[in-house]
Tab-separated table of C-alpha atoms in Angstrom:
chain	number	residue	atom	x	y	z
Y	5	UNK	CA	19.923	-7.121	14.925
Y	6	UNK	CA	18.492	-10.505	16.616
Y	7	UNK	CA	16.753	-8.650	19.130
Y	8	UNK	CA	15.516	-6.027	16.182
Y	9	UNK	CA	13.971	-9.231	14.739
Y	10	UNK	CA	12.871	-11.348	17.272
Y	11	UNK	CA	10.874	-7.466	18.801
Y	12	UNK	CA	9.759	-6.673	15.510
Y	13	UNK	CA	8.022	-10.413	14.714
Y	14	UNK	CA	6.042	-10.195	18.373
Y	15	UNK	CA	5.075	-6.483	17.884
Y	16	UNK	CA	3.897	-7.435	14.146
Y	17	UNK	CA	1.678	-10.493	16.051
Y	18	UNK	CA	0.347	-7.797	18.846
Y	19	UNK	CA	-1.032	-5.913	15.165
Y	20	UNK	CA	-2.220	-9.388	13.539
Y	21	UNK	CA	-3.729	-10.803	16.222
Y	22	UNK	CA	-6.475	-7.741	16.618
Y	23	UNK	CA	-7.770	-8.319	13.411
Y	24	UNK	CA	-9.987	-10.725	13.998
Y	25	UNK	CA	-11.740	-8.541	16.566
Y	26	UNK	CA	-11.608	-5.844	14.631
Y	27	UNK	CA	-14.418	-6.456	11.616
Y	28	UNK	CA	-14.185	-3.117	10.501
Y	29	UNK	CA	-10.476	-3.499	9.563
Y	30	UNK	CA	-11.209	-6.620	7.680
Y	31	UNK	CA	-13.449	-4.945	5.369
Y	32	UNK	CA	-10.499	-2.626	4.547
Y	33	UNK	CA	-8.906	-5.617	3.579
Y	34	UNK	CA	-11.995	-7.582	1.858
Y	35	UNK	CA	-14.923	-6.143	0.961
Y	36	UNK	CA	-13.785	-2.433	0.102
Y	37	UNK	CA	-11.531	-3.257	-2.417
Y	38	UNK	CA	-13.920	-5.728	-4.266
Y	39	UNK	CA	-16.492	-3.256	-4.221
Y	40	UNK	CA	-13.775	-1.156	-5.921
Y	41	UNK	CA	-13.020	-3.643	-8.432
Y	42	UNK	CA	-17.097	-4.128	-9.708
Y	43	UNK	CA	-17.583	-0.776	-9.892
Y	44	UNK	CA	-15.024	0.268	-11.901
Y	45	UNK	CA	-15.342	-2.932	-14.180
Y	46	UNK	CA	-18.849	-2.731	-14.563
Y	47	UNK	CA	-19.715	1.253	-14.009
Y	48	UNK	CA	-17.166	2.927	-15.885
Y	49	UNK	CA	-15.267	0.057	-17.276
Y	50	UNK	CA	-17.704	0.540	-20.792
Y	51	UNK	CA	-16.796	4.150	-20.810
Y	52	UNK	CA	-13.306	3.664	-20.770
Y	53	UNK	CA	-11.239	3.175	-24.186
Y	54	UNK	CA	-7.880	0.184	-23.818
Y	55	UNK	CA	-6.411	-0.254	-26.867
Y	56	UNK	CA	-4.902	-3.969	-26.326
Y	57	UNK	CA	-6.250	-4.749	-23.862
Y	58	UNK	CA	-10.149	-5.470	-22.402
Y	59	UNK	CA	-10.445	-3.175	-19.653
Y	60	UNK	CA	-10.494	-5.797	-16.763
Y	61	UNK	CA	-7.469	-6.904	-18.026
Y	62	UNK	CA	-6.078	-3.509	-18.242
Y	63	UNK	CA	-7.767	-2.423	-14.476
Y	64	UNK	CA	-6.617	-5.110	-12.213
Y	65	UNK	CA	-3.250	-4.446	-11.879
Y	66	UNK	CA	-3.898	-0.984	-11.335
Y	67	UNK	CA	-6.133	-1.310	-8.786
Y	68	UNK	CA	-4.093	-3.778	-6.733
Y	69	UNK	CA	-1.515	-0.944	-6.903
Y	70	UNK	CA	-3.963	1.723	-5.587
Y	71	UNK	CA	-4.837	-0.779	-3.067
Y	72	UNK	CA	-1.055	-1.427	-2.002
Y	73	UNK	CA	-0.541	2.010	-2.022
Y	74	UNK	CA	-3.107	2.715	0.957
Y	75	UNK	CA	-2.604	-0.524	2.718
Y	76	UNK	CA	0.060	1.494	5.176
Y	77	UNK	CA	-3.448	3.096	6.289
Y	78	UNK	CA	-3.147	0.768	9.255
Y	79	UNK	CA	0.164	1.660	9.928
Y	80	UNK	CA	-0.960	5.266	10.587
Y	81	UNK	CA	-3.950	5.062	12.200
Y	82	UNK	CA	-2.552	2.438	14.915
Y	83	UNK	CA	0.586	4.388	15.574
Y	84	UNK	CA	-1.829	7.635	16.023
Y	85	UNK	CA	-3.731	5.818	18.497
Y	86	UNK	CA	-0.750	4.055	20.308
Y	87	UNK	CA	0.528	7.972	20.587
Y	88	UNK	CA	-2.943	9.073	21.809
Y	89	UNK	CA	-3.485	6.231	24.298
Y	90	UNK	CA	-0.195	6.720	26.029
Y	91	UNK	CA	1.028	3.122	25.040
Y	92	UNK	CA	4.234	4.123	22.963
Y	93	UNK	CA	5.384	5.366	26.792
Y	94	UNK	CA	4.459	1.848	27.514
Y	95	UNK	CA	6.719	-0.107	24.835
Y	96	UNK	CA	9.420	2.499	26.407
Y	97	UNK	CA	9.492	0.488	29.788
Y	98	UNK	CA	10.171	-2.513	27.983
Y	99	UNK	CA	13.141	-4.106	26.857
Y	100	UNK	CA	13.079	-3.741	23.061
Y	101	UNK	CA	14.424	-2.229	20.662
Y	102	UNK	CA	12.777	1.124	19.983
Y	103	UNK	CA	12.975	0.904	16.354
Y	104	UNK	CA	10.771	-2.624	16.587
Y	105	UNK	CA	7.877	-1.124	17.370
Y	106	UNK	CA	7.635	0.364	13.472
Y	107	UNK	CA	9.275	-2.400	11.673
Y	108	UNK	CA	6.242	-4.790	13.492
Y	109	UNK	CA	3.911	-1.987	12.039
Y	110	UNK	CA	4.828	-2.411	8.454
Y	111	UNK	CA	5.823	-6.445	8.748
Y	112	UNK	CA	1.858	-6.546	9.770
Y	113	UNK	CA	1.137	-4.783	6.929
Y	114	UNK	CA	2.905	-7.118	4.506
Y	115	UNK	CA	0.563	-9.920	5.604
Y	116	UNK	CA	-2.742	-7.785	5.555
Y	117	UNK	CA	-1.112	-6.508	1.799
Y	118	UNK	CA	-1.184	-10.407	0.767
Y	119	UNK	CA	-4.378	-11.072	1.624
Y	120	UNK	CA	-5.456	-7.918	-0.014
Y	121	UNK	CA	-3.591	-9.047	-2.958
Y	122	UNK	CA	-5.492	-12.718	-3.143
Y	123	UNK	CA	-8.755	-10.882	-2.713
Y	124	UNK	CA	-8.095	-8.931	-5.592
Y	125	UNK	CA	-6.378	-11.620	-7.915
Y	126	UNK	CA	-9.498	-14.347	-7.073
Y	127	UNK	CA	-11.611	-11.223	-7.518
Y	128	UNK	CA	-10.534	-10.634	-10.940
Y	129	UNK	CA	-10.183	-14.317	-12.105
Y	130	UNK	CA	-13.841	-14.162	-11.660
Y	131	UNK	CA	-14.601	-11.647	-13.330
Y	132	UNK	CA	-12.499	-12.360	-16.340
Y	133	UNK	CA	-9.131	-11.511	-15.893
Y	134	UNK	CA	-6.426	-14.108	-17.022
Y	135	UNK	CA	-2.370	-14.046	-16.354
Y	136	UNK	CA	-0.843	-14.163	-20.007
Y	137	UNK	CA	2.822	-14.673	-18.504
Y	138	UNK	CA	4.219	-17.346	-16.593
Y	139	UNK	CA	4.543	-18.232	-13.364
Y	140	UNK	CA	7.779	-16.544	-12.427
Y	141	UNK	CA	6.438	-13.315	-13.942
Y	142	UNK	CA	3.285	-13.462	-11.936
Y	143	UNK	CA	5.070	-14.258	-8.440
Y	144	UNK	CA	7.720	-11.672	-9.096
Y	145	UNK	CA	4.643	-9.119	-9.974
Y	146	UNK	CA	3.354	-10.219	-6.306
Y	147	UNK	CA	7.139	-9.414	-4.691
Y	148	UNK	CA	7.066	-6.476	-6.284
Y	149	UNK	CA	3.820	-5.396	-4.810
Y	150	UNK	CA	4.527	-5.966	-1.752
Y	151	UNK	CA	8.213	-4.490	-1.912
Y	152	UNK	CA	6.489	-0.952	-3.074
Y	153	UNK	CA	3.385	-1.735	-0.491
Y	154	UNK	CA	5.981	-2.258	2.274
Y	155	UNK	CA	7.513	1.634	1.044
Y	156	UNK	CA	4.315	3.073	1.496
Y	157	UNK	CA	3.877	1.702	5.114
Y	158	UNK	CA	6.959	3.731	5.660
Y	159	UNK	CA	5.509	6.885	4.477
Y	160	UNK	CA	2.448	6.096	6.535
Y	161	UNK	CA	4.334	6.026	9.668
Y	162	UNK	CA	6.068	8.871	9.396
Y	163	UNK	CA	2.411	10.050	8.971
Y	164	UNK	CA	0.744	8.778	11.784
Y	165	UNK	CA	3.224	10.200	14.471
Y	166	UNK	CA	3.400	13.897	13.082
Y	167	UNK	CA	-0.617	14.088	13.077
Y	168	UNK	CA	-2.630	14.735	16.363
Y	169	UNK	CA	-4.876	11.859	16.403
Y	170	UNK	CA	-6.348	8.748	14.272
Y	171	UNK	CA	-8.970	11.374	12.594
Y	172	UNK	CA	-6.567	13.174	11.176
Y	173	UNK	CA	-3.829	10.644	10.149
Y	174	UNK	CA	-7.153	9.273	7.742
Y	175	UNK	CA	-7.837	12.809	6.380
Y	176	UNK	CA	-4.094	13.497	5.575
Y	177	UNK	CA	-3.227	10.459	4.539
Y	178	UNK	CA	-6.418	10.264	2.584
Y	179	UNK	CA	-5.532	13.923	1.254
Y	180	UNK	CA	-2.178	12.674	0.520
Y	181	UNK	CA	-2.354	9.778	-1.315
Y	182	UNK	CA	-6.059	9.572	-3.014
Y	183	UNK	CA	-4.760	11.986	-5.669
Y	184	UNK	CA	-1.204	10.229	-6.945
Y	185	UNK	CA	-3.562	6.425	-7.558
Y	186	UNK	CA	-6.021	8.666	-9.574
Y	187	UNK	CA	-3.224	10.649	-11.748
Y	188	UNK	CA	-1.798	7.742	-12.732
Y	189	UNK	CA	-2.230	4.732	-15.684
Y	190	UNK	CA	-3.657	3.037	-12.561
Y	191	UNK	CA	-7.502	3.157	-14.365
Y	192	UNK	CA	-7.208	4.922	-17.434
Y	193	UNK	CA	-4.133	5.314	-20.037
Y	194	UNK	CA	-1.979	8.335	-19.242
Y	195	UNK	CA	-2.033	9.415	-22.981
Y	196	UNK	CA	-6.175	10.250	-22.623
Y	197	UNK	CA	-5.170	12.938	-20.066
Y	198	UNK	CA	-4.520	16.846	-20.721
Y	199	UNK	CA	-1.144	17.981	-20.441
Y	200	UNK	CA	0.037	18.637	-17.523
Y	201	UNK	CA	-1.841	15.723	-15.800
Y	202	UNK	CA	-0.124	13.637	-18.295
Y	203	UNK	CA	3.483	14.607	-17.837
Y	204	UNK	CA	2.625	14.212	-13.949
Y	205	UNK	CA	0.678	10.775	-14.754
Y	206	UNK	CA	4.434	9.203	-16.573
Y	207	UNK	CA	6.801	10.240	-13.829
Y	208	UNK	CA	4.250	9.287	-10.836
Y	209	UNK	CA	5.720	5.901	-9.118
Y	210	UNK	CA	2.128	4.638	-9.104
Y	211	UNK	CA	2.259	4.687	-13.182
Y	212	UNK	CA	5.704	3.116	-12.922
Y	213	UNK	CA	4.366	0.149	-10.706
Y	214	UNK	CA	1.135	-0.371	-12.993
Y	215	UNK	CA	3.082	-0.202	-16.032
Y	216	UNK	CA	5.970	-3.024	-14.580
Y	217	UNK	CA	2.367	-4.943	-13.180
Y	218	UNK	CA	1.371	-4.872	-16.664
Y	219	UNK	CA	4.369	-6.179	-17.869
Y	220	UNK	CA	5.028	-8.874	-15.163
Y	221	UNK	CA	1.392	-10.020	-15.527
Y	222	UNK	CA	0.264	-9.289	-18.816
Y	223	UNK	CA	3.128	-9.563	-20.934
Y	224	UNK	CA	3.046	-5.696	-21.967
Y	225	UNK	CA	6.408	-3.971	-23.355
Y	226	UNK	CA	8.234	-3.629	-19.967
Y	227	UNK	CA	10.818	-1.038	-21.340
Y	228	UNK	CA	12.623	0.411	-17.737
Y	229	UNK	CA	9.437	-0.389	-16.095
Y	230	UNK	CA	10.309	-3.207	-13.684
Y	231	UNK	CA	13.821	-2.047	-12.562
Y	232	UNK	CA	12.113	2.052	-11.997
Y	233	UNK	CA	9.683	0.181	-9.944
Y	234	UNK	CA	12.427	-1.349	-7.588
Y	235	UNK	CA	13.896	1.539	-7.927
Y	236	UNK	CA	11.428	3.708	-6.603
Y	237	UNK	CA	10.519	1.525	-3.876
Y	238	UNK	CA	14.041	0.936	-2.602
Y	239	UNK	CA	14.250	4.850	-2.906
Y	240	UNK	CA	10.928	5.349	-0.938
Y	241	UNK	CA	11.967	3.229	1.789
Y	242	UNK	CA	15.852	4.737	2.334
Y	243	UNK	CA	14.240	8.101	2.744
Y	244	UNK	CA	10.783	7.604	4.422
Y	245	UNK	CA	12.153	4.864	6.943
Y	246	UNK	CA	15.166	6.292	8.343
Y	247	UNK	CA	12.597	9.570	9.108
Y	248	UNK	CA	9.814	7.436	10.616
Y	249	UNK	CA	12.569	5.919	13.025
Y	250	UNK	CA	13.814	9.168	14.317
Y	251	UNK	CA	10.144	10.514	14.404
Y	252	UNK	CA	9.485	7.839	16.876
Y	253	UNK	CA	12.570	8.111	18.767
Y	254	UNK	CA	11.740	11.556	19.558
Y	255	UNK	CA	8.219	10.989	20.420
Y	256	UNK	CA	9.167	8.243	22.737
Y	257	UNK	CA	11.983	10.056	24.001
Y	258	UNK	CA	10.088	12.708	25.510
């Protein structure tokens, strides 16, 4: 376990340290989701009915959740390339811990979630948003997104290493996820959508998250909100982790 760590904190340095190189990625983290944030607030944000709640109010949790959700993006696209390149069979002449090289993956992707997060939050504080809990609530809203943004790295593992290249971990992943952030109370309350969408919308774990968000941050009925989002991220994580390891202990096995 001390080796698991001490492999795991310098592969999740090898991920940091390319960012700053890497503009393009930074956007991901940055720009794109503020962009995100002004257009829905002031595009559709009049169009939009929020009973309780002004719709900035009611949109930034959501869309810190959609944002969490695809943060993993990384996650897939490196391990995709690392597969492409050949340097997985590099890490294998090394002496770590196999399983290291994923848990540095999605330990990089808590910090790049944070700083998403603090875009986002400063983002919205501009625009008009305002906490109406306390500060316990609001840092246990932030745990919590990065709990369920950790799970989702998981899942993008698992997705990087089954695809054939970078390309077409984006597409899939893209495919993938887009859909479950937009059925969801993410941007719009579940109740305005058709059936079918709408019994989808209650059980989706992105609804669950925005709903505990809503309660953490906004002081909204919580109901089973906060302990199904634990719950669902714990769950994510038991199933999509344990299959992303021996994913990549095939691979580099071979």
């Amino acid at each position: 376990m001390t080796r698991l760590v001490g492999d795991a904190l310098v592969m999740a340095e090898r991920n940091l340290v390319r960012l700053p190189r890497s503009p393009d990625l930074l956007i991901g983290f940055t720009v794109q989701p503020v962009m995100f944030v002004l257009l829905f607030a002031f595009v559709f944000g009049g169009a939009i009915q929020t009973p309780g709640y002004d719709y900035v109010d009611f949109l930034i949790p959501g869309i810190i959740v959609q944002n969490i959700a695809f943060g993993g993006f990384v996650t897939a696209l490196g391990l995709a390339e690392d597969l492409t390149k050949g340097l997985i069979d590099r890490f294998r002449s090394l002496p770590t811990v196999r399983s290291s090289v994923l848990a540095g993956r999605t330990l990089a992707d808590v910090v790049t979630n944070s700083l998403s997060i603090c875009v986002l939050v400063i983002t919205g504080l501009i625009i008009g948003f305002s906490f109406q809990t306390g500060a316990l609530e609001v840092l246990a809203g932030v745990g919590l997104l990065l709990l369920f943004g950790f799970a989702f790295s998981w899942i993008f593992a698992l997705i990087g290493m089954t695809v054939s290249s970078p390309e077409a971990a984006n597409g899939i992943g893209f495919t993938l996820i887009f859909p479950i952030t937009f059925i969801s109370a993410a941007f719009v309350p579940v109740e305005s959508m058709p059936a079918g969408l709408q019994q989808f919308a209650e059980v989706n774990p992105i609804t669950v998250v925005v709903d505990a968000m809503r309660a953490l941050w906004l002081g909204a009925p919580a109901g089973n909100a906060v302990w199904g989002a634990v719950a669902w991220s714990v769950a994510l994580i038991a199933v999509f982790a344990p299959l992303a390891v021996a994913k990549y202990r095939r691979t580099a096995g071979r």
